[in-house]
Coordinates of N, CA and C in Angstrom, one line a residue:
X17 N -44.2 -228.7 -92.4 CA -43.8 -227.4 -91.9 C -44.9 -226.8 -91.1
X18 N -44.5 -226.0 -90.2 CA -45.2 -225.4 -89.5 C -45.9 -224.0 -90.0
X19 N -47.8 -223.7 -89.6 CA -48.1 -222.5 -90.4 C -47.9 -221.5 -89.9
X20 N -47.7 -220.2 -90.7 CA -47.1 -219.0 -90.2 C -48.3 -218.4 -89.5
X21 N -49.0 -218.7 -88.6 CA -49.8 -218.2 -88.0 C -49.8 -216.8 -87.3
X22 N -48.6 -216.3 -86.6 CA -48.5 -215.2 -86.3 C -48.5 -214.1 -87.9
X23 N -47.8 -214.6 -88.5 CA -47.5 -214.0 -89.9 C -49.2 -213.3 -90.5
X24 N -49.7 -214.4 -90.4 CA -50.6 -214.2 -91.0 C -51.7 -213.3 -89.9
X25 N -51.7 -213.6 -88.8 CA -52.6 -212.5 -87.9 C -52.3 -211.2 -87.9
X26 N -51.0 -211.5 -88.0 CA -50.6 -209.9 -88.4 C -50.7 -208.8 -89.7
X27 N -51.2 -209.8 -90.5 CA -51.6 -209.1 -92.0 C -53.1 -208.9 -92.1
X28 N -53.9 -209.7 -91.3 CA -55.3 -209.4 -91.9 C -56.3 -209.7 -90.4
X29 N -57.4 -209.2 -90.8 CA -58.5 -209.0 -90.1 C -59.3 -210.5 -89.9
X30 N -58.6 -211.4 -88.8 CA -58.9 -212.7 -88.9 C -60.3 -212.7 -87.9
X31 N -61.4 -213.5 -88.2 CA -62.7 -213.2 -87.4 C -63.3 -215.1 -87.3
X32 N -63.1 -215.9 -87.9 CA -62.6 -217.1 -88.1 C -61.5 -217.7 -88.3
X33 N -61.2 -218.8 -87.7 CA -60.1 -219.4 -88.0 C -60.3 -221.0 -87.8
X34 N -60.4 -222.0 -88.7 CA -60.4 -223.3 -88.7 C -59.2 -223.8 -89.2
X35 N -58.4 -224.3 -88.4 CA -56.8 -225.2 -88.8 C -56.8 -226.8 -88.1
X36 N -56.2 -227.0 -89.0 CA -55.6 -228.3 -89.3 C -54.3 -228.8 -89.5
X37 N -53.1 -229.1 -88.8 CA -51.9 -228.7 -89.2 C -51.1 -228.7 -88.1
X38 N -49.3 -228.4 -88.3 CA -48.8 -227.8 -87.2 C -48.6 -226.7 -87.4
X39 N -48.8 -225.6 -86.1 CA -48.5 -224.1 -85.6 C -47.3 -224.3 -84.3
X40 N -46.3 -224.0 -84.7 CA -45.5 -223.4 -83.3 C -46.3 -222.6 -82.5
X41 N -45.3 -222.6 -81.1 CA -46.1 -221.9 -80.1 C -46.4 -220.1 -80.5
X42 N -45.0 -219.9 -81.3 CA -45.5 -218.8 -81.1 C -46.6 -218.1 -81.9
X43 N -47.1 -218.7 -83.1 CA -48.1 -218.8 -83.8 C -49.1 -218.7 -83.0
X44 N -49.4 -219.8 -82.2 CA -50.8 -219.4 -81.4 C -50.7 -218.3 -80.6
X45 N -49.6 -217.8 -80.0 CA -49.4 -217.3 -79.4 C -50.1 -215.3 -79.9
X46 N -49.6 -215.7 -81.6 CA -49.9 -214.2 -82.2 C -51.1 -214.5 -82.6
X47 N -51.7 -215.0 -82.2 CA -53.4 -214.9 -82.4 C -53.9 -214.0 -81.9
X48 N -53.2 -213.8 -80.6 CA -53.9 -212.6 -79.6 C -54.0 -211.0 -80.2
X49 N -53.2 -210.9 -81.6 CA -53.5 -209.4 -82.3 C -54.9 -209.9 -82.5
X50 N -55.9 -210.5 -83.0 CA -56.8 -211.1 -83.5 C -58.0 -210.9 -82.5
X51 N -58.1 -209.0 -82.3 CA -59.1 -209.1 -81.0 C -60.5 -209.3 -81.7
X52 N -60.9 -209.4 -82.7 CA -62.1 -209.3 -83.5 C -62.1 -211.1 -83.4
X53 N -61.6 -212.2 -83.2 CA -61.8 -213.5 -83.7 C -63.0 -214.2 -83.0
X54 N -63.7 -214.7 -83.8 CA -65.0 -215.0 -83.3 C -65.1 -216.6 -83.0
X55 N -64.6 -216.8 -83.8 CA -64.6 -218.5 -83.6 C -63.3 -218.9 -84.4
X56 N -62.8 -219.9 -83.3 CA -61.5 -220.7 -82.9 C -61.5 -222.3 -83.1
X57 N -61.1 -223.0 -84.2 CA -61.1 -224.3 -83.9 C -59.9 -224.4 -84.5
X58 N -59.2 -225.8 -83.9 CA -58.1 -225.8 -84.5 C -57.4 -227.6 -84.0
X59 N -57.2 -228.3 -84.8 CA -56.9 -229.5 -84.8 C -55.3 -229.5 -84.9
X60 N -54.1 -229.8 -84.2 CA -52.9 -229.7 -84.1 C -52.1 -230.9 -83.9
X61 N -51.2 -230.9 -84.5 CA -50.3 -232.7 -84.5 C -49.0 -231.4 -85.0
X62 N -48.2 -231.6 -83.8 CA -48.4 -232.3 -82.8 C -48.9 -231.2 -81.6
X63 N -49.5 -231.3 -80.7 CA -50.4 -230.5 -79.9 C -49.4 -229.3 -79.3
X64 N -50.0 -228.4 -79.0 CA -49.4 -227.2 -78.6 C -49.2 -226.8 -77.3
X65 N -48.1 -226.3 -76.3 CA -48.5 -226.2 -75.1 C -49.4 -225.3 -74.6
X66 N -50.1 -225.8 -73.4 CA -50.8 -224.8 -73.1 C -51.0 -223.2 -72.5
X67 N -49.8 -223.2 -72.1 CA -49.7 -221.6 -71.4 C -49.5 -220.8 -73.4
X68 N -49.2 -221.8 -74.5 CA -49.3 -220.5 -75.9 C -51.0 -219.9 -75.8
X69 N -51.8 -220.5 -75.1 CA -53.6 -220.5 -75.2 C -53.9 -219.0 -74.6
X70 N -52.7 -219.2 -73.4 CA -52.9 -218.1 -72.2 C -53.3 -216.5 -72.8
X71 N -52.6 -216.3 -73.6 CA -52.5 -214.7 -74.5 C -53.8 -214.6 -75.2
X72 N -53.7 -215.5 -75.9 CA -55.0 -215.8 -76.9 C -56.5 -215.4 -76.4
X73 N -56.6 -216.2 -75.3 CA -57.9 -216.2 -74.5 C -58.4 -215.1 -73.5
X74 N -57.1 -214.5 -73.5 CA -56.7 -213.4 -72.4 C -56.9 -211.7 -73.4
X75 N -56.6 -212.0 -74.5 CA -57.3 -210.9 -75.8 C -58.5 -211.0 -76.3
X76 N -58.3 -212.7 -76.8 CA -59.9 -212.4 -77.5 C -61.1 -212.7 -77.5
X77 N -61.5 -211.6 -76.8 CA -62.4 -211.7 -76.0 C -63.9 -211.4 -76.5
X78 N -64.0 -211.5 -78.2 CA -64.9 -211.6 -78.5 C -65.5 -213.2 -79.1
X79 N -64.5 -214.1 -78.9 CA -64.4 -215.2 -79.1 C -65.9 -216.1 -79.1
X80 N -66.9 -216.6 -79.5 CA -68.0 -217.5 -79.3 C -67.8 -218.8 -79.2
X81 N -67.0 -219.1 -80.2 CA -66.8 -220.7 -80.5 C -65.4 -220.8 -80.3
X82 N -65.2 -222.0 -79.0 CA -63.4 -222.5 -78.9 C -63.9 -223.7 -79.5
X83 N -62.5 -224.5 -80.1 CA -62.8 -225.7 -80.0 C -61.2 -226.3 -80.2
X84 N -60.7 -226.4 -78.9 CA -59.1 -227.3 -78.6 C -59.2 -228.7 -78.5
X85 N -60.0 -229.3 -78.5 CA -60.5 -230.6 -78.0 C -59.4 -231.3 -78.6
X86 N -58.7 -231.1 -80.0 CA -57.5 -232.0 -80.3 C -56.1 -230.7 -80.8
X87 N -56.0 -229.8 -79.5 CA -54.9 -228.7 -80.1 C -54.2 -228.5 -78.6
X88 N -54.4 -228.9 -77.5 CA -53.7 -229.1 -76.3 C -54.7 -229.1 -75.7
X89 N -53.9 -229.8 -74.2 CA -55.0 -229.8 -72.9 C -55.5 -228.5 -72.3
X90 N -57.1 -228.8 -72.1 CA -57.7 -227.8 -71.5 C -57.1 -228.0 -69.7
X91 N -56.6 -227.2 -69.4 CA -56.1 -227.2 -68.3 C -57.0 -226.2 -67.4
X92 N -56.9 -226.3 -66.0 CA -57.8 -225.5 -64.9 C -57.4 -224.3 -65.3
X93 N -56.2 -224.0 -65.7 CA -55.6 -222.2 -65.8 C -56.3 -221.8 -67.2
X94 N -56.5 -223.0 -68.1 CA -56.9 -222.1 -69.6 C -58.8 -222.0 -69.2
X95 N -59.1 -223.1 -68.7 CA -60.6 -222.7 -68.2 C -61.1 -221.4 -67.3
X96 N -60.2 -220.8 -66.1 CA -60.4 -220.2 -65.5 C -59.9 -219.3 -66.4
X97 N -59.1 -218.5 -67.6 CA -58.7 -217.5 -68.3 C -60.1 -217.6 -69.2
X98 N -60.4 -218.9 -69.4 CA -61.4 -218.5 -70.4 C -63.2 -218.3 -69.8
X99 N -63.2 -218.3 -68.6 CA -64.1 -218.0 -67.5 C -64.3 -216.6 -67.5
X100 N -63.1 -216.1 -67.2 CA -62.9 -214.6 -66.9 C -62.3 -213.5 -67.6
X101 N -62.5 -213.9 -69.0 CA -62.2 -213.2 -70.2 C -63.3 -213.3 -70.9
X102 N -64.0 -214.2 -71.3 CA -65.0 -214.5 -72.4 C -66.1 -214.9 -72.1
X103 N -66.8 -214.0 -72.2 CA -68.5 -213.7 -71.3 C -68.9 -213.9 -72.8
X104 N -69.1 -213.8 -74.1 CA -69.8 -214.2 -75.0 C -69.6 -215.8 -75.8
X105 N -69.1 -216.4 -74.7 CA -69.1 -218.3 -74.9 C -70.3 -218.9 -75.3
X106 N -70.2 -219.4 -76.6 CA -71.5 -220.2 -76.3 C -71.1 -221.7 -77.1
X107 N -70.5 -222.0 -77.4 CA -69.7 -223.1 -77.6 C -68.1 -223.4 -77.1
X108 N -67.9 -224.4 -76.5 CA -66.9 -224.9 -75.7 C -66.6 -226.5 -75.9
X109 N -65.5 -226.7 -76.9 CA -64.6 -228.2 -76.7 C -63.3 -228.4 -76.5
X110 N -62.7 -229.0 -75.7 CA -61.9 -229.4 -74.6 C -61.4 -231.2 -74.3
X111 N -60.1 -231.0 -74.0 CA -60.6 -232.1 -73.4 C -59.1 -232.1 -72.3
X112 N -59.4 -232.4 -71.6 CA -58.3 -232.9 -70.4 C -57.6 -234.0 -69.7
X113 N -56.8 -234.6 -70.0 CA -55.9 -235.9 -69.5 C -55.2 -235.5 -68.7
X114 N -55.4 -237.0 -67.8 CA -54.7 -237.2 -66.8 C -55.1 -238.3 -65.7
X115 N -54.2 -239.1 -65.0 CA -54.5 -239.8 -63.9 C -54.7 -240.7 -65.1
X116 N -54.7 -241.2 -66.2 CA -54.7 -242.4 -66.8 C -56.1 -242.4 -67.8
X117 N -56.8 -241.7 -67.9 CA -58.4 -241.5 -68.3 C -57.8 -239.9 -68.8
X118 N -59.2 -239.8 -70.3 CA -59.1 -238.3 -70.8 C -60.5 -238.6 -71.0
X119 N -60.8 -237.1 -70.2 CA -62.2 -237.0 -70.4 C -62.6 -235.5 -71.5
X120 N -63.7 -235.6 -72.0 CA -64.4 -234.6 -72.6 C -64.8 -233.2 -71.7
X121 N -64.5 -232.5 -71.8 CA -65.6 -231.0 -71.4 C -66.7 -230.5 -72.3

């Protein structure tokens, strides 16, 4: 079963978050109350689309640590959201497939 991720952003003052697991989209999606969340990692089976990232990245913007590398593709639109939202990055994992090869960011 999938975790109640939205459920849970909505009850508490989340500032970490390490997951493991499945989240529906709209779960990641309610991350984005979560304007205080400092660091993001999150390991997903089965992987999440990427426009649920869009909100996320687009609110929290105090964010230091991403790490999607196994929670969907880093795509040009979630890089460029997370370019122009989150000026306090200092850790970044990703990864993006395609054309037959996946490579690391």
């Amino acid at each position: 079963p999938a975790v109640p991720l939205a459920a849970i952003a909505r009850a508490c003052d989340l500032r970490t978050l390490m997951l493991r697991g499945a989240v529906e989209a709209a779960g990641i999606e309610g991350l984005s109350q979560c304007s205080n969340l400092d660091v993001l990692r999150l390991m997903l089976e089965p992987r999440a689309p990427q426009d649920s990232f869009m909100r996320v990245f687009t609110a929290c913007r105090k964010l230091r640590i991403i790490d999607i590398y196994s929670a969907t593709d880093a795509s040009d639109q979630i890089l460029g959201c997370i370019m122009l939202n989150i000026k306090g990055l200092e850790d970044f994992r990703g990864s993006h497939s395609g054309g037959g090869f996946c490579q690391a960011l």
